[in-house]
mmCIF file of C-alpha atoms in Angstrom:
data_model
loop_
_atom_site.group_PDB
_atom_site.id
_atom_site.type_symbol
_atom_site.label_atom_id
_atom_site.label_comp_id
_atom_site.label_asym_id
_atom_site.label_seq_id
_atom_site.Cartn_x
_atom_site.Cartn_y
_atom_site.Cartn_z
ATOM 1 C CA MET A 13 183.581 -101.407 -160.629
ATOM 2 C CA LEU A 14 180.274 -100.670 -162.357
ATOM 3 C CA PRO A 15 180.073 -97.470 -164.400
ATOM 4 C CA SER A 16 177.954 -94.674 -162.991
ATOM 5 C CA ARG A 17 174.610 -93.753 -164.572
ATOM 6 C CA ARG A 18 176.152 -90.520 -165.946
ATOM 7 C CA THR A 19 179.039 -92.441 -167.580
ATOM 8 C CA SER A 20 176.593 -94.900 -169.187
ATOM 9 C CA THR A 21 174.501 -92.097 -170.632
ATOM 10 C CA LEU A 22 177.548 -90.425 -172.219
ATOM 11 C CA TYR A 23 178.661 -93.751 -173.677
ATOM 12 C CA LEU A 24 175.258 -94.344 -175.309
ATOM 13 C CA ARG A 25 175.271 -90.850 -176.757
ATOM 14 C CA GLU A 26 178.653 -91.433 -178.348
ATOM 15 C CA LYS A 27 177.534 -94.751 -179.859
ATOM 16 C CA SER A 28 174.286 -93.434 -181.339
ATOM 17 C CA GLY A 29 174.613 -89.778 -182.243
ATOM 18 C CA SER A 30 171.071 -89.220 -183.504
ATOM 19 C CA HIS A 31 169.553 -90.898 -180.436
ATOM 20 C CA GLY A 32 171.772 -88.774 -178.175
ATOM 21 C CA LEU A 33 170.734 -85.572 -179.930
ATOM 22 C CA LEU A 34 167.080 -86.522 -179.507
ATOM 23 C CA THR A 35 167.690 -87.140 -175.780
ATOM 24 C CA ILE A 36 169.251 -83.691 -175.363
ATOM 25 C CA LEU A 37 166.363 -82.029 -177.205
ATOM 26 C CA LEU A 38 163.785 -83.810 -175.078
ATOM 27 C CA ARG A 39 165.511 -82.653 -171.887
ATOM 28 C CA LYS A 40 166.252 -79.071 -172.918
ATOM 29 C CA CYS A 41 163.230 -78.081 -175.056
ATOM 30 C CA SER A 42 159.551 -77.692 -174.466
ATOM 31 C CA ILE A 43 156.964 -79.287 -176.798
ATOM 32 C CA PHE A 44 156.413 -75.918 -178.508
ATOM 33 C CA GLN A 45 160.148 -75.466 -179.113
ATOM 34 C CA LEU A 46 160.418 -78.983 -180.554
ATOM 35 C CA PHE A 47 157.510 -78.275 -182.926
ATOM 36 C CA PHE A 48 159.177 -75.036 -184.060
ATOM 37 C CA ILE A 49 162.479 -76.836 -184.710
ATOM 38 C CA CYS A 50 160.725 -79.561 -186.734
ATOM 39 C CA LEU A 51 158.911 -76.898 -188.752
ATOM 40 C CA LEU A 52 162.198 -75.170 -189.586
ATOM 41 C CA LEU A 53 163.785 -78.469 -190.606
ATOM 42 C CA GLY A 54 160.823 -79.174 -192.893
ATOM 43 C CA VAL A 55 161.099 -75.757 -194.562
ATOM 44 C CA PHE A 56 164.845 -76.169 -195.136
ATOM 45 C CA SER A 57 164.285 -79.675 -196.555
ATOM 46 C CA LEU A 58 161.700 -78.407 -199.058
ATOM 47 C CA LEU A 59 163.996 -75.521 -200.044
ATOM 48 C CA TRP A 60 166.889 -77.953 -200.625
ATOM 49 C CA LEU A 61 164.657 -80.229 -202.728
ATOM 50 C CA GLN A 62 163.445 -77.288 -204.820
ATOM 51 C CA LEU A 63 167.001 -76.151 -205.539
ATOM 52 C CA SER A 64 168.462 -79.582 -206.223
ATOM 53 C CA CYS A 65 165.891 -81.528 -208.265
ATOM 54 C CA SER A 66 166.222 -81.839 -212.019
ATOM 55 C CA GLY A 67 162.870 -80.666 -213.290
ATOM 56 C CA ASP A 68 161.896 -82.039 -216.677
ATOM 57 C CA VAL A 69 165.089 -84.073 -217.164
ATOM 58 C CA ILE A 70 164.081 -87.724 -217.641
ATOM 59 C CA ARG A 71 166.803 -90.344 -217.262
ATOM 60 C CA ASN A 72 166.830 -93.465 -219.383
ATOM 61 C CA HIS A 73 167.461 -96.707 -217.469
ATOM 62 C CA GLY A 74 169.473 -95.049 -214.671
ATOM 63 C CA ALA A 75 171.683 -92.849 -216.888
ATOM 64 C CA GLU A 76 173.365 -89.936 -215.111
ATOM 65 C CA ALA A 77 172.339 -86.367 -215.879
ATOM 66 C CA THR A 78 175.016 -84.632 -217.953
ATOM 67 C CA GLY A 79 174.025 -80.985 -217.600
ATOM 68 C CA PRO A 80 173.452 -78.612 -214.690
ATOM 69 C CA GLN A 81 170.317 -79.274 -212.714
ATOM 70 C CA LYS A 82 167.321 -76.983 -213.061
ATOM 71 C CA PRO A 83 164.787 -75.889 -210.458
ATOM 72 C CA CYS A 84 161.761 -78.139 -210.204
ATOM 73 C CA PRO A 85 158.798 -76.950 -212.270
ATOM 74 C CA SER A 86 155.816 -75.631 -210.415
ATOM 75 C CA GLU A 87 152.475 -77.333 -210.816
ATOM 76 C CA PRO A 88 151.142 -76.640 -214.322
ATOM 77 C CA PRO A 89 148.362 -74.077 -214.386
ATOM 78 C CA VAL A 90 144.817 -75.243 -214.926
ATOM 79 C CA GLN A 91 143.050 -74.530 -218.195
ATOM 80 C CA PRO A 92 140.443 -71.913 -217.213
ATOM 81 C CA ALA A 93 137.632 -71.520 -219.692
ATOM 82 C CA ASP A 94 137.512 -67.745 -219.251
ATOM 83 C CA ASP A 95 141.270 -67.047 -219.548
ATOM 84 C CA LEU A 96 141.832 -65.700 -223.072
ATOM 85 C CA SER A 97 145.616 -66.163 -222.796
ATOM 86 C CA TRP A 98 145.045 -69.903 -223.314
ATOM 87 C CA GLY A 99 143.522 -69.275 -226.738
ATOM 88 C CA PRO A 100 140.226 -70.521 -228.196
ATOM 89 C CA HIS A 101 141.421 -73.877 -229.579
ATOM 90 C CA ARG A 102 141.711 -77.240 -227.819
ATOM 91 C CA LEU A 103 144.166 -79.982 -228.782
ATOM 92 C CA ALA A 104 143.437 -83.718 -228.674
ATOM 93 C CA VAL A 105 146.762 -85.505 -228.107
ATOM 94 C CA LEU A 106 146.190 -88.957 -229.665
ATOM 95 C CA VAL A 107 148.681 -91.546 -228.420
ATOM 96 C CA PRO A 108 148.550 -95.025 -230.052
ATOM 97 C CA PHE A 109 149.526 -97.455 -227.331
ATOM 98 C CA ARG A 110 150.088 -101.062 -226.378
ATOM 99 C CA GLU A 111 152.022 -102.399 -223.359
ATOM 100 C CA ARG A 112 154.536 -99.553 -223.132
ATOM 101 C CA PHE A 113 153.708 -98.456 -219.602
ATOM 102 C CA GLU A 114 157.190 -97.269 -218.654
ATOM 103 C CA GLU A 115 157.143 -94.830 -221.568
ATOM 104 C CA LEU A 116 153.567 -93.765 -220.789
ATOM 105 C CA LEU A 117 154.491 -92.885 -217.191
ATOM 106 C CA ALA A 118 157.109 -90.475 -218.544
ATOM 107 C CA PHE A 119 155.036 -89.176 -221.474
ATOM 108 C CA VAL A 120 151.798 -88.033 -219.808
ATOM 109 C CA PRO A 121 153.261 -85.720 -217.117
ATOM 110 C CA HIS A 122 155.934 -84.409 -219.484
ATOM 111 C CA MET A 123 153.430 -83.475 -222.205
ATOM 112 C CA HIS A 124 150.929 -82.026 -219.735
ATOM 113 C CA ARG A 125 153.591 -79.706 -218.285
ATOM 114 C CA PHE A 126 154.996 -78.848 -221.731
ATOM 115 C CA LEU A 127 151.614 -77.882 -223.208
ATOM 116 C CA SER A 128 150.468 -76.109 -220.048
ATOM 117 C CA ARG A 129 153.575 -73.907 -220.035
ATOM 118 C CA LYS A 130 152.673 -72.945 -223.603
ATOM 119 C CA ARG A 131 149.053 -72.303 -222.469
ATOM 120 C CA ILE A 132 147.594 -74.743 -224.961
ATOM 121 C CA ARG A 133 144.271 -76.255 -223.949
ATOM 122 C CA HIS A 134 144.626 -79.988 -224.399
ATOM 123 C CA HIS A 135 143.459 -83.441 -223.475
ATOM 124 C CA ILE A 136 145.623 -86.562 -223.741
ATOM 125 C CA PHE A 137 143.926 -89.686 -225.112
ATOM 126 C CA VAL A 138 145.806 -92.958 -224.657
ATOM 127 C CA LEU A 139 144.524 -95.260 -227.427
ATOM 128 C CA ASN A 140 145.151 -98.673 -225.903
ATOM 129 C CA GLN A 141 144.717 -101.606 -228.314
ATOM 130 C CA VAL A 142 143.430 -104.549 -226.257
ATOM 131 C CA ASP A 143 142.443 -107.052 -228.987
ATOM 132 C CA HIS A 144 144.618 -109.951 -230.178
ATOM 133 C CA TYR A 145 145.472 -108.560 -233.602
ATOM 134 C CA ARG A 146 148.781 -107.045 -234.585
ATOM 135 C CA PHE A 147 149.313 -103.419 -233.599
ATOM 136 C CA ASN A 148 147.588 -100.936 -235.927
ATOM 137 C CA ARG A 149 148.720 -97.372 -235.226
ATOM 138 C CA ALA A 150 146.685 -95.826 -238.056
ATOM 139 C CA SER A 151 143.392 -97.432 -237.012
ATOM 140 C CA LEU A 152 143.948 -96.351 -233.408
ATOM 141 C CA ILE A 153 144.397 -92.751 -234.552
ATOM 142 C CA ASN A 154 141.175 -93.018 -236.564
ATOM 143 C CA VAL A 155 139.395 -94.204 -233.411
ATOM 144 C CA GLY A 156 140.956 -91.386 -231.392
ATOM 145 C CA PHE A 157 139.719 -88.831 -233.921
ATOM 146 C CA LEU A 158 136.150 -90.179 -233.718
ATOM 147 C CA GLU A 159 136.126 -90.577 -229.919
ATOM 148 C CA SER A 160 137.893 -87.377 -228.851
ATOM 149 C CA GLY A 161 134.684 -85.353 -228.938
ATOM 150 C CA ASN A 162 133.573 -82.016 -230.321
ATOM 151 C CA ASP A 163 135.313 -79.968 -227.617
ATOM 152 C CA THR A 164 138.656 -80.481 -229.401
ATOM 153 C CA ASP A 165 139.148 -78.887 -232.811
ATOM 154 C CA TYR A 166 142.654 -80.079 -233.693
ATOM 155 C CA MET A 167 144.754 -83.141 -233.010
ATOM 156 C CA ALA A 168 148.308 -84.348 -232.532
ATOM 157 C CA MET A 169 149.217 -87.804 -233.812
ATOM 158 C CA HIS A 170 151.854 -88.350 -231.120
ATOM 159 C CA ASP A 171 154.232 -91.271 -230.536
ATOM 160 C CA VAL A 172 154.483 -92.192 -226.839
ATOM 161 C CA ASP A 173 158.281 -92.537 -226.992
ATOM 162 C CA LEU A 174 159.017 -89.054 -228.367
ATOM 163 C CA LEU A 175 159.254 -86.160 -225.884
ATOM 164 C CA PRO A 176 159.730 -82.548 -227.043
ATOM 165 C CA LEU A 177 162.585 -80.824 -225.220
ATOM 166 C CA ASN A 178 162.797 -77.482 -227.032
ATOM 167 C CA GLU A 179 160.276 -74.941 -225.707
ATOM 168 C CA ALA A 180 160.288 -73.174 -229.093
ATOM 169 C CA LEU A 181 158.433 -76.069 -230.755
ATOM 170 C CA ASP A 182 155.020 -74.942 -231.965
ATOM 171 C CA TYR A 183 151.941 -76.943 -230.911
ATOM 172 C CA SER A 184 149.405 -74.242 -231.756
ATOM 173 C CA PHE A 185 146.389 -74.552 -234.044
ATOM 174 C CA PRO A 186 147.662 -75.412 -237.593
ATOM 175 C CA ALA A 187 145.136 -73.392 -239.567
ATOM 176 C CA ALA A 188 147.228 -73.207 -242.749
ATOM 177 C CA GLY A 189 147.774 -76.953 -243.068
ATOM 178 C CA PRO A 190 149.249 -80.037 -241.335
ATOM 179 C CA PHE A 191 152.268 -79.143 -239.185
ATOM 180 C CA HIS A 192 154.959 -81.800 -238.798
ATOM 181 C CA VAL A 193 156.547 -81.095 -235.399
ATOM 182 C CA ALA A 194 159.013 -84.025 -235.577
ATOM 183 C CA SER A 195 160.405 -82.997 -238.949
ATOM 184 C CA PRO A 196 163.214 -85.015 -240.615
ATOM 185 C CA GLU A 197 165.933 -82.531 -239.668
ATOM 186 C CA LEU A 198 164.912 -82.769 -235.988
ATOM 187 C CA HIS A 199 163.803 -86.364 -235.436
ATOM 188 C CA PRO A 200 166.602 -88.431 -233.855
ATOM 189 C CA LEU A 201 166.075 -91.424 -236.207
ATOM 190 C CA TYR A 202 164.129 -90.695 -239.423
ATOM 191 C CA HIS A 203 165.503 -88.150 -241.838
ATOM 192 C CA TYR A 204 163.919 -88.741 -245.269
ATOM 193 C CA SER A 205 162.023 -85.849 -246.850
ATOM 194 C CA THR A 206 158.555 -87.464 -247.024
ATOM 195 C CA TYR A 207 158.553 -88.541 -243.377
ATOM 196 C CA VAL A 208 155.485 -87.304 -241.450
ATOM 197 C CA GLY A 209 155.545 -89.658 -238.431
ATOM 198 C CA GLY A 210 156.405 -89.082 -234.797
ATOM 199 C CA ILE A 211 154.378 -85.929 -234.110
ATOM 200 C CA LEU A 212 151.971 -84.425 -236.648
ATOM 201 C CA LEU A 213 149.390 -81.702 -235.962
ATOM 202 C CA LEU A 214 146.217 -81.335 -238.052
ATOM 203 C CA THR A 215 142.921 -79.580 -237.715
ATOM 204 C CA LYS A 216 140.072 -82.041 -237.492
ATOM 205 C CA GLN A 217 138.691 -80.597 -240.712
ATOM 206 C CA HIS A 218 141.929 -81.376 -242.565
ATOM 207 C CA TYR A 219 142.064 -84.906 -241.130
ATOM 208 C CA ARG A 220 138.545 -85.552 -242.384
ATOM 209 C CA MET A 221 139.522 -84.205 -245.823
ATOM 210 C CA CYS A 222 142.144 -87.003 -245.917
ATOM 211 C CA ASN A 223 139.535 -89.578 -244.818
ATOM 212 C CA GLY A 224 141.854 -90.268 -241.913
ATOM 213 C CA MET A 225 144.510 -92.955 -242.216
ATOM 214 C CA SER A 226 144.397 -96.338 -243.933
ATOM 215 C CA ASN A 227 143.288 -99.273 -241.770
ATOM 216 C CA ARG A 228 145.292 -101.809 -243.798
ATOM 217 C CA PHE A 229 148.617 -101.385 -241.996
ATOM 218 C CA TRP A 230 148.960 -104.075 -239.327
ATOM 219 C CA GLY A 231 152.368 -104.287 -237.689
ATOM 220 C CA TRP A 232 154.979 -101.580 -237.544
ATOM 221 C CA GLY A 233 155.673 -98.955 -240.216
ATOM 222 C CA ARG A 234 154.580 -97.535 -243.596
ATOM 223 C CA GLU A 235 151.216 -96.116 -242.459
ATOM 224 C CA ASP A 236 152.642 -92.595 -242.125
ATOM 225 C CA ASP A 237 154.237 -92.823 -245.599
ATOM 226 C CA GLU A 238 150.813 -93.645 -247.033
ATOM 227 C CA PHE A 239 149.324 -90.737 -245.072
ATOM 228 C CA TYR A 240 151.849 -88.346 -246.662
ATOM 229 C CA ARG A 241 150.297 -89.236 -250.036
ATOM 230 C CA ARG A 242 146.822 -88.598 -248.597
ATOM 231 C CA ILE A 243 147.878 -85.135 -247.458
ATOM 232 C CA LYS A 244 149.123 -84.295 -250.960
ATOM 233 C CA GLY A 245 146.061 -85.906 -252.560
ATOM 234 C CA ALA A 246 143.769 -83.687 -250.464
ATOM 235 C CA GLY A 247 145.558 -80.583 -251.771
ATOM 236 C CA LEU A 248 146.960 -79.679 -248.338
ATOM 237 C CA GLN A 249 150.316 -78.005 -247.815
ATOM 238 C CA LEU A 250 152.637 -79.551 -245.235
ATOM 239 C CA PHE A 251 154.473 -77.206 -242.847
ATOM 240 C CA ARG A 252 157.485 -77.851 -240.625
ATOM 241 C CA PRO A 253 159.341 -75.963 -237.848
ATOM 242 C CA SER A 254 161.814 -73.224 -238.667
ATOM 243 C CA GLY A 255 164.435 -71.554 -236.517
ATOM 244 C CA ILE A 256 164.986 -74.616 -234.302
ATOM 245 C CA THR A 257 168.722 -74.890 -233.647
ATOM 246 C CA THR A 258 168.823 -77.980 -231.393
ATOM 247 C CA GLY A 259 168.940 -80.461 -234.298
ATOM 248 C CA TYR A 260 168.647 -84.122 -233.320
ATOM 249 C CA GLU A 261 168.659 -83.092 -229.635
ATOM 250 C CA THR A 262 165.238 -81.444 -230.040
ATOM 251 C CA PHE A 263 163.457 -84.574 -228.788
ATOM 252 C CA GLN A 264 164.149 -87.316 -226.312
ATOM 253 C CA HIS A 265 163.551 -90.742 -227.798
ATOM 254 C CA LEU A 266 162.626 -93.206 -225.052
ATOM 255 C CA HIS A 267 162.411 -96.352 -227.150
ATOM 256 C CA ASP A 268 164.993 -99.050 -226.509
ATOM 257 C CA PRO A 269 164.964 -101.505 -229.474
ATOM 258 C CA ALA A 270 166.833 -104.131 -227.466
ATOM 259 C CA TRP A 271 164.108 -104.063 -224.814
ATOM 260 C CA ARG A 272 161.057 -103.572 -227.058
ATOM 261 C CA LYS A 273 161.454 -105.099 -230.495
ATOM 262 C CA ARG A 274 159.165 -103.735 -233.203
ATOM 263 C CA ASP A 275 156.763 -105.954 -235.129
ATOM 264 C CA GLN A 276 158.358 -105.513 -238.557
ATOM 265 C CA LYS A 277 157.341 -108.834 -240.101
ATOM 266 C CA ARG A 278 155.711 -108.722 -243.536
ATOM 267 C CA VAL A 279 153.254 -111.584 -244.044
ATOM 268 C CA ALA A 280 152.025 -112.914 -247.427
ATOM 269 C CA ALA A 281 150.807 -110.118 -249.723
ATOM 270 C CA GLN A 282 151.650 -107.478 -247.119
ATOM 271 C CA LYS A 283 155.047 -107.035 -248.743
ATOM 272 C CA GLN A 284 153.405 -105.608 -251.858
ATOM 273 C CA GLU A 285 150.454 -103.922 -250.122
ATOM 274 C CA GLN A 286 152.657 -101.780 -247.886
ATOM 275 C CA PHE A 287 153.643 -99.560 -250.829
ATOM 276 C CA LYS A 288 150.118 -99.047 -252.211
ATOM 277 C CA VAL A 289 147.767 -96.136 -251.600
ATOM 278 C CA ASP A 290 144.473 -97.118 -249.984
ATOM 279 C CA ARG A 291 142.077 -94.858 -251.926
ATOM 280 C CA ALA A 292 138.859 -96.038 -250.258
ATOM 281 C CA GLY A 293 139.584 -96.958 -246.643
ATOM 282 C CA GLY A 294 140.012 -94.768 -243.610
ATOM 283 C CA LEU A 295 137.451 -93.065 -241.397
ATOM 284 C CA THR A 296 134.688 -94.380 -243.641
ATOM 285 C CA ASN A 297 135.346 -98.070 -242.967
ATOM 286 C CA ILE A 298 137.010 -98.295 -239.541
ATOM 287 C CA GLN A 299 135.487 -101.105 -237.454
ATOM 288 C CA TYR A 300 136.075 -101.017 -233.708
ATOM 289 C CA HIS A 301 134.560 -101.171 -230.247
ATOM 290 C CA VAL A 302 135.564 -99.086 -227.212
ATOM 291 C CA GLU A 303 135.588 -101.593 -224.379
ATOM 292 C CA SER A 304 136.037 -98.936 -221.683
ATOM 293 C CA ARG A 305 136.920 -95.282 -221.166
ATOM 294 C CA ILE A 306 138.987 -94.636 -218.049
ATOM 295 C CA PRO A 307 139.944 -91.190 -216.691
ATOM 296 C CA LEU A 308 143.447 -91.424 -215.263
ATOM 297 C CA SER A 309 145.963 -89.206 -213.496
ATOM 298 C CA VAL A 310 149.687 -89.848 -213.951
ATOM 299 C CA ALA A 311 151.801 -87.893 -211.457
ATOM 300 C CA GLY A 312 149.018 -85.311 -211.295
ATOM 301 C CA ALA A 313 148.621 -85.062 -215.084
ATOM 302 C CA PRO A 314 145.154 -85.997 -216.405
ATOM 303 C CA CYS A 315 144.487 -88.233 -219.389
ATOM 304 C CA THR A 316 141.831 -90.608 -220.692
ATOM 305 C CA VAL A 317 142.592 -94.228 -221.552
ATOM 306 C CA LEU A 318 140.416 -95.739 -224.288
ATOM 307 C CA ASN A 319 140.603 -99.534 -224.303
ATOM 308 C CA ILE A 320 139.962 -100.342 -227.965
ATOM 309 C CA LEU A 321 139.046 -103.559 -229.739
ATOM 310 C CA LEU A 322 139.839 -103.285 -233.447
ATOM 311 C CA ASP A 323 138.129 -105.506 -236.000
ATOM 312 C CA CYS A 324 139.871 -107.251 -238.883
ATOM 313 C CA ASP A 325 138.423 -108.733 -242.060
ATOM 314 C CA PRO A 326 140.815 -111.609 -242.915
ATOM 315 C CA SER A 327 139.605 -111.620 -246.507
ATOM 316 C CA GLU A 328 140.860 -108.032 -246.886
ATOM 317 C CA THR A 329 143.953 -108.002 -244.674
ATOM 318 C CA PRO A 330 144.947 -111.553 -243.692
ATOM 319 C CA TRP A 331 148.203 -110.142 -242.263
ATOM 320 C CA CYS A 332 146.374 -108.722 -239.220
ATOM 321 C CA THR A 333 147.453 -111.930 -237.494
ATOM 322 C CA PHE A 334 150.619 -114.027 -237.817
ATOM 323 C CA SER A 335 148.643 -117.174 -238.593
#
């Protein structure tokens, strides 16, 4: 005996619950009522997302969050020119960069939100080295200083893999002297007393007094140690954070050495040169070309990418290439 039409309908509803619910709604509700129900569902979904998302917490390679979740941050406020609560100064965040896009995608929105919450006017410059020489962090920062424009009056030399987590960290105008945000007692890796890498704030006037950074450091490391001597040689006092109680948990370090190995090779005379002070070079002899300047938005956070071609004189620094 064939099942009746009513029996077949009940059977289909039992086998596909969501389809059956939709059938009931279509029969019982008008178009206006269906629209109202969908609107309510949308509101409840947004409320659930707002209460359950993790805000600024950034997970490394699928790691689980260990602490309680926080409400999602609201969109960072704009930087109105006539709002005095943002202060009169403007920060150029200079980020030396090459082929670390995963870290960049985390860095730009994180820093934009962090600085906006602190009401610091800022612009992020991604200094992308696109030539075929070895990476030169110091030269890229010199280029960033020269290309960041007159509308910024202080700068942050900022590693792309280091994210500030403590809201008490000071990124304000360092009028008294260079301010080392990632100080040795807070940086997760480097703890020696003369370390000034990671994140360092300077007024543009103070950076010019140092003649910028040496252009002789191709490959990874030592350029910030040489810059520490330049700071002292210029008669500037170095300042560091106080009252920060989060220790080595103050920053999130995104770099995975197993995934991205650093260029630590020392070629020919570079082994001896890396410990010398470059008393002549810096802003005065940097050779470069900006191939393009690209405004970019990363998850709603604005930045400018400078594609930079550095120049190398092999007679001066033959270690700019491996050959």
